[in-house]
Coordinates of C-alpha atoms and ligand atoms in Angstrom, one line a residue:
Chain B
M927 CA 43.5 8.0 -5.7
T928 CA 40.2 6.3 -5.2
F929 CA 37.6 5.7 -7.9
S930 CA 33.9 5.4 -7.3
L931 CA 32.5 1.9 -7.0
R932 CA 30.8 2.2 -10.4
L933 CA 34.0 3.1 -12.2
R934 CA 35.9 0.3 -10.4
A935 CA 33.2 -2.2 -11.3
A936 CA 33.3 -1.0 -15.0
I937 CA 37.1 -1.5 -15.1
V938 CA 36.7 -5.0 -13.7
S939 CA 34.0 -5.7 -16.3
V940 CA 36.2 -4.6 -19.2
V941 CA 39.1 -6.6 -17.9
L942 CA 36.9 -9.7 -17.6
F943 CA 35.5 -9.2 -21.1
A944 CA 39.0 -8.8 -22.6
A945 CA 40.2 -11.9 -20.8
F946 CA 37.3 -13.9 -22.1
I947 CA 37.9 -12.7 -25.7
G948 CA 41.6 -13.5 -25.3
V949 CA 41.1 -17.0 -24.0
W950 CA 38.5 -17.6 -26.7
H951 CA 40.8 -16.4 -29.4
L952 CA 43.7 -18.5 -28.1
A953 CA 41.5 -21.6 -27.8
T954 CA 40.2 -21.4 -31.3
R955 CA 43.2 -20.3 -33.4
S956 CA 44.8 -22.6 -36.0
A957 CA 47.5 -24.9 -34.8
G958 CA 49.3 -25.0 -38.1
P959 CA 48.9 -27.4 -41.0
A960 CA 48.6 -31.1 -40.2
T961 CA 51.1 -33.4 -41.7
N962 CA 50.9 -36.9 -43.1
M963 CA 47.5 -36.7 -44.7
S964 CA 46.5 -37.9 -48.1
P965 CA 45.3 -35.0 -50.3
E966 CA 41.9 -36.7 -50.9
Y967 CA 41.3 -37.2 -47.2
A968 CA 42.3 -33.6 -46.5
K969 CA 39.8 -32.4 -49.1
L970 CA 37.1 -34.4 -47.5
M971 CA 37.8 -33.1 -44.0
G972 CA 38.0 -29.4 -44.9
L973 CA 39.9 -26.7 -43.1
T974 CA 39.3 -28.2 -39.7
A975 CA 41.6 -31.0 -40.3
T976 CA 44.1 -29.6 -42.8
Q977 CA 44.8 -26.3 -41.0
G978 CA 44.4 -27.6 -37.5
K979 CA 41.6 -25.0 -37.2
S980 CA 39.0 -25.5 -34.6
A981 CA 35.4 -25.9 -35.8
M982 CA 34.6 -23.3 -33.1
P983 CA 34.8 -19.8 -34.7
G984 CA 37.0 -17.3 -33.0
P985 CA 36.0 -13.9 -31.7
L986 CA 37.3 -12.3 -34.9
D987 CA 35.1 -14.5 -37.1
V988 CA 32.1 -13.8 -35.0
G989 CA 32.9 -10.0 -35.0
A990 CA 33.2 -9.9 -38.8
K991 CA 30.0 -11.9 -39.3
L992 CA 28.1 -9.7 -36.7
W993 CA 29.2 -6.6 -38.6
E994 CA 27.9 -8.2 -41.8
H995 CA 24.5 -8.8 -40.1
L996 CA 24.3 -5.4 -38.6
R997 CA 24.9 -3.8 -42.0
R998 CA 22.0 -5.7 -43.6
P999 CA 19.5 -6.5 -40.8
F1000 CA 16.4 -6.6 -42.9
Y1001 CA 17.2 -8.5 -46.1
D1002 CA 14.9 -11.2 -47.2
N1003 CA 16.2 -13.9 -49.6
G1004 CA 13.4 -16.4 -49.1
P1005 CA 12.2 -18.7 -46.3
N1006 CA 15.7 -19.9 -45.1
D1007 CA 17.6 -16.7 -45.5
K1008 CA 16.3 -13.6 -43.8
G1009 CA 18.1 -10.8 -42.0
L1010 CA 18.5 -11.1 -38.2
G1011 CA 16.4 -7.9 -37.7
I1012 CA 13.5 -9.6 -39.5
Q1013 CA 13.9 -12.8 -37.4
L1014 CA 14.0 -10.8 -34.2
A1015 CA 11.1 -8.7 -35.2
Y1016 CA 9.0 -11.9 -35.7
S1017 CA 10.0 -13.2 -32.3
I1018 CA 9.3 -9.9 -30.5
G1019 CA 6.0 -9.6 -32.4
R1020 CA 4.9 -13.0 -31.2
V1021 CA 6.0 -12.4 -27.6
G1022 CA 4.4 -9.0 -27.7
L1023 CA 1.1 -10.3 -28.9
G1024 CA 0.9 -13.3 -26.6
Y1025 CA 2.1 -11.2 -23.7
L1026 CA -0.5 -8.5 -24.4
I1027 CA -3.3 -11.0 -24.4
A1028 CA -2.0 -12.5 -21.1
V1029 CA -2.0 -9.0 -19.6
L1030 CA -5.6 -8.4 -20.7
V1031 CA -6.6 -11.7 -19.1
A1032 CA -4.4 -11.9 -16.0
I1033 CA -4.8 -8.5 -14.6
P1034 CA -8.6 -8.3 -14.5
L1035 CA -8.8 -12.0 -13.4
G1036 CA -6.1 -11.3 -10.8
F1037 CA -8.1 -8.4 -9.5
L1038 CA -11.1 -10.7 -9.1
V1039 CA -9.1 -13.4 -7.4
G1040 CA -7.5 -10.8 -5.1
M1041 CA -10.7 -9.1 -4.1
S1042 CA -13.0 -12.1 -3.7
P1043 CA -11.9 -14.8 -1.2
L1044 CA -14.6 -17.1 -2.8
I1045 CA -13.2 -16.9 -6.3
S1046 CA -9.7 -17.2 -4.9
K1047 CA -10.6 -20.4 -3.2
A1048 CA -12.6 -21.7 -6.2
L1049 CA -9.9 -21.1 -8.8
D1050 CA -7.0 -22.1 -6.6
P1051 CA -6.9 -25.9 -7.5
F1052 CA -7.0 -25.0 -11.2
I1053 CA -4.2 -22.5 -10.9
Q1054 CA -2.1 -24.9 -8.8
V1055 CA -2.4 -27.6 -11.4
L1056 CA -2.0 -25.5 -14.5
K1057 CA 0.9 -23.3 -13.3
P1058 CA 3.6 -26.0 -13.2
I1059 CA 2.9 -27.3 -16.7
S1060 CA 5.8 -26.5 -19.1
P1061 CA 4.4 -24.2 -21.7
L1062 CA 5.9 -26.3 -24.4
A1063 CA 3.8 -29.3 -23.3
W1064 CA 0.8 -27.3 -24.6
M1065 CA 2.3 -27.1 -28.1
P1066 CA 0.9 -30.3 -29.6
L1067 CA -2.5 -29.5 -28.3
A1068 CA -2.3 -26.0 -29.6
L1069 CA -1.1 -27.2 -33.0
Y1070 CA -3.9 -29.8 -33.2
T1071 CA -6.7 -27.4 -32.2
I1072 CA -5.5 -24.1 -33.7
K1073 CA -3.8 -25.7 -36.8
D1074 CA -1.6 -22.7 -37.3
S1075 CA 2.0 -22.8 -36.1
S1076 CA 2.4 -19.1 -35.7
I1077 CA -0.8 -18.7 -33.6
S1078 CA 0.2 -21.8 -31.6
A1079 CA 3.5 -20.1 -30.7
I1080 CA 1.6 -17.0 -29.6
F1081 CA -0.7 -19.2 -27.5
V1082 CA 2.3 -20.8 -25.8
I1083 CA 3.6 -17.4 -24.9
F1084 CA 0.2 -16.4 -23.6
I1085 CA 0.0 -19.5 -21.4
C1086 CA 3.5 -19.1 -19.9
S1087 CA 3.2 -15.4 -19.1
V1088 CA -0.3 -15.5 -17.7
W1089 CA 0.5 -17.3 -14.4
P1090 CA 3.1 -15.0 -12.8
M1091 CA 1.0 -12.0 -13.7
L1092 CA -2.2 -13.6 -12.4
L1093 CA -0.7 -14.7 -9.1
N1094 CA 1.2 -11.4 -8.5
T1095 CA -1.9 -9.3 -9.3
A1096 CA -4.0 -11.4 -6.9
F1097 CA -1.3 -11.2 -4.2
G1098 CA -0.9 -7.5 -4.7
V1099 CA -4.6 -6.8 -4.6
A1100 CA -5.3 -8.9 -1.6
G1101 CA -2.4 -7.3 0.3
V1102 CA -3.4 -3.7 -0.1
R1103 CA -2.9 -2.0 3.3
K1104 CA -6.1 -2.0 5.2
E1105 CA -5.8 1.6 6.3
W1106 CA -5.8 2.7 2.6
I1107 CA -9.0 0.8 2.0
N1108 CA -10.4 2.3 5.2
V1109 CA -9.6 5.8 3.8
A1110 CA -11.6 5.0 0.7
R1111 CA -14.4 3.6 2.9
T1112 CA -14.7 6.6 5.2
L1113 CA -14.9 8.8 2.0
E1114 CA -17.7 6.6 0.7
V1115 CA -15.8 5.9 -2.5
G1116 CA -17.6 3.4 -4.7
T1117 CA -16.2 -0.1 -5.6
V1118 CA -15.1 0.8 -9.1
R1119 CA -13.5 4.1 -8.2
R1120 CA -11.9 2.4 -5.2
A1121 CA -10.4 -0.3 -7.5
F1122 CA -8.9 2.3 -9.8
T1123 CA -7.8 5.0 -7.3
V1124 CA -6.6 2.9 -4.3
I1125 CA -6.2 -0.8 -5.1
L1126 CA -4.6 -0.4 -8.5
P1127 CA -2.0 2.1 -7.5
A1128 CA -1.3 0.3 -4.3
A1129 CA -0.9 -3.1 -6.0
A1130 CA 0.9 -1.7 -9.1
P1131 CA 4.5 -2.4 -7.9
T1132 CA 3.5 -6.1 -7.2
I1133 CA 1.6 -6.4 -10.5
L1134 CA 4.6 -5.0 -12.5
T1135 CA 7.0 -7.3 -10.7
G1136 CA 4.8 -10.2 -12.0
M1137 CA 4.8 -8.6 -15.5
R1138 CA 8.6 -8.5 -15.4
I1139 CA 8.9 -12.1 -14.4
S1140 CA 6.4 -13.0 -17.2
I1141 CA 8.3 -11.1 -20.0
G1142 CA 11.5 -13.0 -18.9
I1143 CA 9.8 -16.3 -19.1
A1144 CA 8.1 -15.4 -22.4
W1145 CA 11.4 -14.5 -24.0
L1146 CA 12.9 -17.8 -22.8
V1147 CA 10.0 -19.8 -24.2
I1148 CA 9.8 -18.1 -27.6
V1149 CA 13.2 -19.5 -28.7
A1150 CA 12.2 -23.0 -27.8
A1151 CA 8.7 -22.6 -29.3
E1152 CA 10.1 -21.3 -32.6
M1153 CA 12.6 -24.2 -32.8
L1154 CA 9.6 -26.5 -32.7
V1155 CA 7.2 -24.7 -35.0
G1156 CA 9.8 -23.4 -37.5
G1157 CA 9.3 -20.9 -40.3
T1158 CA 10.4 -17.6 -38.8
G1159 CA 11.8 -16.1 -35.7
I1160 CA 15.1 -16.0 -33.8
G1161 CA 14.5 -19.5 -32.4
Y1162 CA 14.0 -20.9 -35.9
F1163 CA 17.1 -19.0 -37.0
V1164 CA 19.2 -20.8 -34.3
W1165 CA 18.0 -24.2 -35.3
N1166 CA 18.4 -23.5 -39.0
E1167 CA 22.0 -22.3 -38.6
W1168 CA 22.7 -25.3 -36.5
N1169 CA 21.5 -27.5 -39.4
N1170 CA 23.8 -25.4 -41.7
L1171 CA 26.6 -26.0 -39.2
S1172 CA 27.2 -22.3 -39.0
I1173 CA 28.3 -22.0 -35.4
T1174 CA 29.2 -18.4 -36.0
N1175 CA 25.6 -17.5 -36.7
V1176 CA 24.4 -19.5 -33.7
I1177 CA 26.7 -17.5 -31.4
I1178 CA 25.5 -14.3 -32.9
A1179 CA 21.9 -15.3 -32.3
I1180 CA 22.7 -16.3 -28.7
L1181 CA 24.2 -12.9 -28.2
L1182 CA 21.2 -11.1 -29.6
I1183 CA 18.8 -13.2 -27.7
G1184 CA 20.6 -12.1 -24.5
I1185 CA 20.6 -8.5 -25.4
V1186 CA 16.9 -8.3 -26.4
G1187 CA 16.0 -10.2 -23.2
M1188 CA 17.9 -7.7 -21.2
L1189 CA 16.3 -4.7 -22.9
L1190 CA 12.8 -6.2 -22.3
D1191 CA 13.6 -6.7 -18.6
Q1192 CA 15.0 -3.2 -18.3
I1193 CA 11.8 -1.6 -19.8
L1194 CA 9.7 -3.4 -17.3
A1195 CA 12.1 -2.5 -14.5
R1196 CA 11.7 1.1 -15.5
F1197 CA 7.9 0.9 -15.4
T1198 CA 8.1 -0.8 -12.0
R1199 CA 10.2 2.1 -10.7
M1200 CA 7.7 4.6 -12.1
V1201 CA 4.8 3.2 -10.1
T1202 CA 6.7 2.5 -6.8
F1203 CA 6.4 5.2 -4.2
P1204 CA 8.1 5.0 -0.8
E1205 CA 5.9 5.6 2.1
Chain P
M1274 CA -28.1 15.1 28.8
T1275 CA -30.9 16.3 26.6
D1276 CA -29.0 16.7 23.4
K1277 CA -27.5 13.3 22.4
F1278 CA -25.8 14.0 19.1
I1279 CA -23.8 10.8 19.3
S1280 CA -25.3 8.0 21.3
I1281 CA -23.6 4.7 21.7
E1282 CA -26.3 2.3 22.9
G1283 CA -25.2 -0.9 24.6
I1284 CA -22.6 -2.0 22.0
A1285 CA -20.5 -5.1 22.4
R1286 CA -17.7 -6.5 20.4
R1287 CA -16.7 -10.1 20.5
Y1288 CA -14.1 -12.1 18.6
P1289 CA -14.0 -15.8 18.2
G1290 CA -11.5 -16.9 20.9
A1291 CA -9.2 -19.9 21.1
G1292 CA -10.9 -23.3 21.4
G1293 CA -14.2 -22.3 19.9
G1294 CA -15.2 -19.8 22.6
T1295 CA -15.5 -16.1 22.2
T1296 CA -13.5 -13.3 23.8
T1297 CA -15.4 -10.2 24.7
V1298 CA -13.5 -7.0 24.2
F1299 CA -16.3 -5.0 25.8
E1300 CA -20.0 -5.3 26.2
D1301 CA -23.0 -3.2 27.2
L1302 CA -21.2 0.1 26.5
W1303 CA -23.3 3.2 26.7
L1304 CA -21.9 6.6 25.9
S1305 CA -23.3 9.9 24.6
M1306 CA -22.0 13.2 23.5
A1307 CA -23.7 16.5 22.7
R1308 CA -23.2 18.5 19.5
G1309 CA -20.0 20.5 19.6
E1310 CA -18.5 18.5 22.5
F1311 CA -15.0 17.3 22.5
G1312 CA -14.6 13.8 24.0
C1313 CA -11.4 12.0 24.8
V1314 CA -11.1 8.3 25.7
I1315 CA -8.4 7.2 28.0
G1316 CA -7.6 3.6 28.8
H1317 CA -4.8 1.1 28.8
S1318 CA -3.6 -0.6 25.6
G1319 CA -5.9 -3.3 24.3
C1320 CA -9.0 -2.2 26.2
G1321 CA -10.9 -1.6 23.0
K1322 CA -10.6 2.1 22.3
T1323 CA -9.8 1.7 18.6
T1324 CA -12.6 -0.8 18.3
V1325 CA -15.1 1.7 19.7
L1326 CA -13.8 4.4 17.3
N1327 CA -14.0 2.1 14.4
I1328 CA -17.5 1.2 15.2
L1329 CA -18.4 4.9 15.5
A1330 CA -16.7 5.4 12.1
G1331 CA -18.7 2.5 10.6
L1332 CA -15.5 0.7 9.7
D1333 CA -16.3 -2.1 12.2
E1334 CA -19.7 -3.4 13.3
P1335 CA -20.7 -4.0 16.9
S1336 CA -21.7 -7.6 17.8
E1337 CA -24.6 -6.1 19.7
G1338 CA -26.1 -2.7 20.2
A1339 CA -26.3 0.3 18.0
V1340 CA -24.8 3.7 17.4
I1341 CA -27.2 6.6 16.8
V1342 CA -25.8 9.8 15.3
D1343 CA -28.1 12.8 14.9
G1344 CA -31.1 10.6 15.5
Q1345 CA -30.3 7.9 13.0
A1346 CA -28.7 4.5 13.5
I1347 CA -25.4 4.4 11.5
E1348 CA -24.9 2.0 8.8
G1349 CA -21.4 1.8 7.5
T1350 CA -19.1 4.7 6.9
S1351 CA -20.2 8.2 6.1
L1352 CA -18.7 11.4 4.8
D1353 CA -20.2 13.1 7.9
R1354 CA -17.8 11.3 10.1
A1355 CA -14.2 11.9 9.2
V1356 CA -11.4 9.8 10.6
I1357 CA -7.9 10.9 11.4
F1358 CA -5.9 7.6 11.5
Q1359 CA -3.2 6.9 14.0
S1360 CA -0.8 6.0 11.2
H1361 CA -1.9 9.0 9.1
A1362 CA -2.8 6.6 6.2
L1363 CA -1.8 8.9 3.4
L1364 CA -1.8 7.5 -0.1
P1365 CA 1.9 7.5 -0.9
W1366 CA 1.4 7.8 -4.7
R1367 CA -0.5 11.1 -4.3
T1368 CA 1.0 14.4 -3.4
V1369 CA -0.2 16.4 -0.4
L1370 CA -2.6 18.3 -2.6
G1371 CA -3.6 15.0 -4.3
N1372 CA -4.4 13.4 -1.0
V1373 CA -6.6 16.2 0.2
A1374 CA -8.2 16.6 -3.3
Y1375 CA -9.1 12.9 -3.3
A1376 CA -11.3 13.5 -0.2
V1377 CA -12.7 16.7 -1.6
S1378 CA -13.7 15.1 -4.9
S1379 CA -15.1 12.1 -3.1
K1380 CA -17.5 14.4 -1.2
W1381 CA -18.4 16.7 -4.1
R1382 CA -18.3 14.4 -7.1
K1383 CA -19.6 17.1 -9.5
W1384 CA -17.0 19.7 -8.8
D1385 CA -14.5 20.5 -11.5
G1386 CA -10.8 20.2 -11.0
A1387 CA -10.2 23.8 -10.3
R1388 CA -12.8 24.0 -7.6
V1389 CA -11.6 20.9 -5.9
K1390 CA -8.1 22.2 -6.0
A1391 CA -9.0 25.6 -4.6
H1392 CA -11.0 23.9 -1.8
A1393 CA -8.2 21.5 -0.9
Q1394 CA -5.7 24.4 -1.0
K1395 CA -7.7 26.2 1.6
F1396 CA -7.3 23.4 4.1
I1397 CA -3.7 22.8 3.3
D1398 CA -3.1 26.5 4.1
L1399 CA -5.2 26.0 7.3
V1400 CA -2.8 23.4 8.7
G1401 CA 0.2 25.4 7.6
L1402 CA 1.5 23.3 4.8
T1403 CA 1.4 26.1 2.1
G1404 CA 4.4 25.4 -0.2
S1405 CA 4.4 21.7 0.3
E1406 CA 1.4 20.9 -1.9
H1407 CA 3.4 19.0 -4.5
K1408 CA 5.5 16.9 -2.1
R1409 CA 4.7 13.2 -1.7
P1410 CA 4.1 11.8 1.8
S1411 CA 7.6 10.2 1.8
E1412 CA 9.1 13.7 1.6
L1413 CA 7.3 14.9 4.7
S1414 CA 8.1 14.8 8.3
G1415 CA 5.9 12.8 10.7
G1416 CA 4.2 16.0 11.9
M1417 CA 3.6 17.2 8.4
K1418 CA 2.0 13.9 7.4
Q1419 CA -0.3 14.1 10.4
R1420 CA -1.3 17.6 9.4
V1421 CA -2.1 16.4 5.9
G1422 CA -4.3 13.8 7.6
I1423 CA -6.0 16.5 9.6
A1424 CA -6.4 18.7 6.5
R1425 CA -7.9 15.7 4.6
A1426 CA -10.4 15.1 7.4
L1427 CA -11.4 18.7 7.8
S1428 CA -11.7 19.4 4.1
I1429 CA -14.9 17.3 3.8
T1430 CA -16.5 19.5 6.5
P1431 CA -17.6 16.6 8.6
K1432 CA -20.1 16.7 11.4
I1433 CA -17.9 14.6 13.6
M1434 CA -14.2 14.1 13.8
L1435 CA -12.9 10.8 15.0
M1436 CA -9.2 10.7 15.9
D1437 CA -7.2 7.6 16.9
E1438 CA -4.2 8.7 18.9
P1439 CA -3.5 11.3 16.2
F1440 CA -0.4 12.8 17.8
S1441 CA 1.1 9.9 19.6
A1442 CA 4.0 9.5 17.1
L1443 CA 5.1 13.1 17.3
D1444 CA 7.6 15.0 19.3
A1445 CA 6.4 17.3 22.1
L1446 CA 6.8 20.5 20.1
T1447 CA 4.9 19.4 17.0
R1448 CA 2.3 17.7 19.1
G1449 CA 1.7 21.0 21.0
T1450 CA 1.3 23.0 17.8
L1451 CA -1.1 20.4 16.3
Q1452 CA -3.1 20.3 19.5
D1453 CA -3.5 24.0 19.4
E1454 CA -4.6 23.8 15.7
V1455 CA -7.1 21.1 16.3
R1456 CA -8.6 22.9 19.3
R1457 CA -8.8 26.2 17.5
I1458 CA -10.5 24.5 14.5
C1459 CA -12.9 22.6 16.6
L1460 CA -13.9 25.7 18.6
E1461 CA -14.2 27.8 15.5
T1462 CA -16.3 25.3 13.5
G1463 CA -18.3 23.9 16.4
Q1464 CA -17.0 20.5 15.5
T1465 CA -18.0 17.4 17.5
A1466 CA -14.8 15.4 18.2
F1467 CA -14.1 12.0 19.6
M1468 CA -10.4 11.3 20.3
I1469 CA -8.4 8.5 21.7
T1470 CA -5.3 9.4 23.6
H1471 CA -2.7 8.0 26.1
D1472 CA -1.6 11.5 27.0
V1473 CA -3.4 12.8 30.1
D1474 CA -2.4 16.4 29.5
E1475 CA -3.6 16.2 26.0
A1476 CA -7.0 15.1 27.2
I1477 CA -7.1 17.8 29.9
Y1478 CA -6.3 20.5 27.3
L1479 CA -8.6 19.3 24.5
A1480 CA -11.5 17.5 26.1
D1481 CA -14.8 18.7 27.5
K1482 CA -15.5 15.1 28.7
I1483 CA -13.0 12.4 29.4
F1484 CA -14.1 8.8 29.2
L1485 CA -12.2 6.4 31.4
M1486 CA -12.2 2.8 30.3
T1487 CA -11.1 -0.1 32.5
N1488 CA -8.6 -2.8 31.3
G1489 CA -9.7 -5.4 28.9
P1490 CA -10.9 -8.0 28.2
G1491 CA -14.4 -7.3 29.3
A1492 CA -13.6 -3.6 29.5
V1493 CA -16.3 -1.1 30.8
L1494 CA -16.7 2.6 30.7
A1495 CA -15.9 3.3 34.4
E1496 CA -16.7 7.0 34.6
I1497 CA -17.0 10.2 32.7
V1498 CA -14.8 13.0 33.9
E1499 CA -16.1 16.5 33.1
N1500 CA -13.3 19.0 32.5
P1501 CA -13.6 21.8 35.1
L1502 CA -11.1 24.0 33.4
P1503 CA -12.5 27.1 31.5
K1504 CA -13.1 26.9 27.8
D1505 CA -10.5 29.6 27.0
R1506 CA -7.7 27.5 28.6
G1507 CA -4.3 27.8 27.1
R1508 CA -2.0 24.8 26.6
I1509 CA 1.0 26.6 28.1
D1510 CA -0.5 27.7 31.5
L1511 CA -2.8 24.7 31.9
H1512 CA -0.9 23.5 35.0
R1513 CA -1.4 26.9 36.7
H1514 CA -5.1 26.4 37.0
P1515 CA -6.3 25.6 40.5
Y1516 CA -8.2 22.5 39.4
Y1517 CA -5.5 21.2 37.1
Y1518 CA -3.8 18.9 39.6
A1519 CA -7.0 17.5 41.0
L1520 CA -8.1 16.6 37.6
R1521 CA -4.8 15.2 36.6
N1522 CA -4.4 13.2 39.7
H1523 CA -7.8 11.8 39.4
I1524 CA -7.1 10.4 35.9
I1525 CA -3.6 9.2 36.8
D1526 CA -5.0 7.4 39.9
F1527 CA -7.6 5.7 37.7
L1528 CA -5.0 4.6 35.2
V1529 CA -2.5 3.4 37.8
S1530 CA -4.7 1.5 40.1
R1531 CA -8.5 1.7 39.6
S1532 CA -8.5 0.6 36.0
K1533 CA -7.2 -2.8 37.0
S1534 CA -9.3 -3.3 40.2
F1535 CA -12.5 -1.6 38.9
A1536 CA -14.3 -4.8 38.0
A1537 CA -13.7 -6.4 41.4
T1538 CA -14.3 -3.4 43.6
A1539 CA -17.1 -1.4 41.9
T1540 CA -20.5 -2.6 43.1
G1541 CA -23.7 -1.6 41.5
H1542 CA -22.0 -0.1 38.4
D1543 CA -24.7 0.7 36.0
P1544 CA -23.3 0.8 32.4
R1545 CA -26.3 2.8 31.3
N1546 CA -25.7 5.5 33.9
V1547 CA -22.0 5.8 34.2
P1548 CA -21.2 8.3 37.0
T1549 CA -20.1 11.7 35.9
V1550 CA -17.2 13.1 37.9
R1551 CA -16.0 16.7 38.1
P1552 CA -12.8 16.8 40.0
G1553 CA -11.9 20.2 41.4
L1554 CA -12.3 20.6 45.1
P1555 CA -9.6 18.9 46.9
E1556 CA -11.7 16.9 49.4
L1557 CA -14.0 15.6 46.7
A1558 CA -11.4 14.9 44.0
I1559 CA -11.0 11.2 44.4
A1560 CA -14.0 9.8 46.4
S1561 CA -16.3 11.7 44.1
E1562 CA -18.3 9.0 42.5
A1563 CA -19.9 8.3 45.9
K1564 CA -22.2 11.3 45.4
P1565 CA -22.6 11.9 41.8
S1566 CA -25.7 14.0 42.2
T1567 CA -23.8 16.8 43.7
Q1568 CA -20.9 16.6 41.3
T1569 CA -22.8 17.1 38.1
S1570 CA -24.6 20.2 39.4
W1571 CA -21.5 22.2 40.1
P1572 CA -21.4 25.3 37.9
G1573 CA -17.7 24.9 37.2
L1574 CA -15.4 27.7 38.1
S1575 CA -18.0 30.2 39.2
R1576 CA -17.8 28.4 42.5
P1577 CA -14.7 29.5 44.5
S1578 CA -12.4 26.6 45.1
T1579 CA -11.9 27.4 48.8
S1580 CA -15.5 26.9 49.8
S1581 CA -16.9 23.5 50.5
Ligands
LIG465 N1 -9.3 -9.3 14.7 C1 -9.2 -9.5 16.0 N2 -9.3 -10.8 16.5 C2 -9.3 -11.0 17.8 N3 -9.1 -10.1 18.7 C3 -9.0 -8.8 18.3 C4 -9.0 -8.5 16.9 N4 -8.8 -7.1 16.8 C5 -8.7 -6.7 18.1 N5 -8.8 -7.7 19.0 C6 -8.7 -7.5 20.4 O1 -9.5 -6.5 20.8 C7 -8.9 -5.8 21.9 C8 -9.1 -4.3 21.7 O2 -8.3 -3.9 20.6 P1 -8.2 -2.3 20.3 O3 -7.3 -2.2 19.0 O4 -9.5 -1.7 20.2 O5 -7.3 -1.8 21.5 P2 -6.9 -0.3 21.9 O6 -7.6 0.0 23.2 O7 -7.1 0.6 20.8 O8 -5.4 -0.5 22.3 P3 -4.2 0.5 21.9 O9 -4.2 1.6 23.0 O10 -3.0 -0.4 22.1 O11 -4.4 1.0 20.6 C9 -7.5 -6.3 22.0 O12 -7.4 -7.0 23.2 C10 -7.3 -7.2 20.8 O13 -6.6 -8.3 21.2
LIG466 MG1 -5.8 1.6 19.4

């Protein structure tokens, strides 16, 4: 009996997951009460020392806590106690806004760079210098000039997602097959119509690949940015729970960051497939 | 040569060569065609055929000289000159109908969608692609793609069709069918056509005039061969015609030996008055350019092939 590759891969995935949970569970379970300890000292040290319990939560703790979070994702008990749904919504909102502005800037500019060798050469030194700067390095400058932590975070998202989109758009536009351009030329299609009916569809897969890279970077950066600016967002949540020494919540946040990142990537991957046509 | 619908006047094309110099693909090229004529260019790879066609289309500019079409020097591309590209050049994100409709709506900008669609459909039917309108190019065979390219070129009812080896990538059967279609359409619509080919039989079947180019670099138009076969020739029994082998041998001889040695051996070759040859009678078939005056005056097949 042979299974399809998909099914076999799924089985291996489940086995790996179960093994991971098992090892995690074994590594963090309590090792029985410690002996020879004065009651005062034991009280001071908490369960970690008295029960031999690891400070690291086990899978069951995390599961129980996660269930608790999922049942009440949107509660709001003041600045330091908000539901995970609210925190994620803040982060996704910031990423969405910064990313949208980056799209609006990078794609028209990328078109210009891709279509005009002059602008391409003129802008090249700036792009080369600005591109490798870590987006977080802009943070102090953003905070100083904008004077608003939330907008600064959005600015940082903008600056980190603009480069891959700009470069990919320029690359895609400059690399449109000459024969497709020639078709438009022999049909006397005007520049604007040519840009929308030939160059945009031809470059779309490359542009969307850039957008996919950008959304990944933006989601990486938002966590770090929110740790710095504080207030709200999943990044702030992670930092706050670390200060509360709630490793369980940190693990849950890590898990959710991964899942949201994957979903964002999948959405862009789907769009890329929609505009890609084999020849 | 009173009616010069297309007149290529002394064009040259040079590219910057290695070490600061220039390489000349061809220079001082003169060529003319009458309205409704079908011209084929034959020559070895790299001699500059595509370059000539691109200049005619307005996609490329000559380094010297000019191209006059219908009494006017051409400037850039025009909807009057449709191009069938060697690599079909269909837009992969558009369907068959979408590709043809793109051309139609480019020519008649004010037409509404229904009218554009109806017009495009007419030409899709013409090339026998009815039923495949909503397929994308990737779902078509090579021959079908080429037919979409032909439908697209025809749909804008051009004055001139420019074809760059349109059938070279096809199998013999599909090629034959498409040759028939192109010939029928050109005869029916009185189309002027300029085609590049490597296939001697294709040229014999389709062309009224065959332009022979020597090898590059520095290629020249060596001679113009007039097709002595009757207008109502059929593709299947082409080879049964008494003049067929003379014509074919003449072209093959040129390709095999004379295209290489032409520059060295031809003396007094005047690029403005390229000799016209009309192979037919056995004894005049090859040495014909020696007396071009008698060649051009032959009234074709009305003269019995046995007399001399
Ligand atoms: N951009 C370019 N720069 C330099 N040389 C070029 C360029 N484009 C074409 N050439 C040269 O021009 C010559 C003619 O090219 P062209 O494409 O017209 O040949 P062709 O006769 O169509 O050949 P084929 O039968 O292989 O299609 C070639 O020798 C080629 O090397
Ligand atoms: Mg060519």
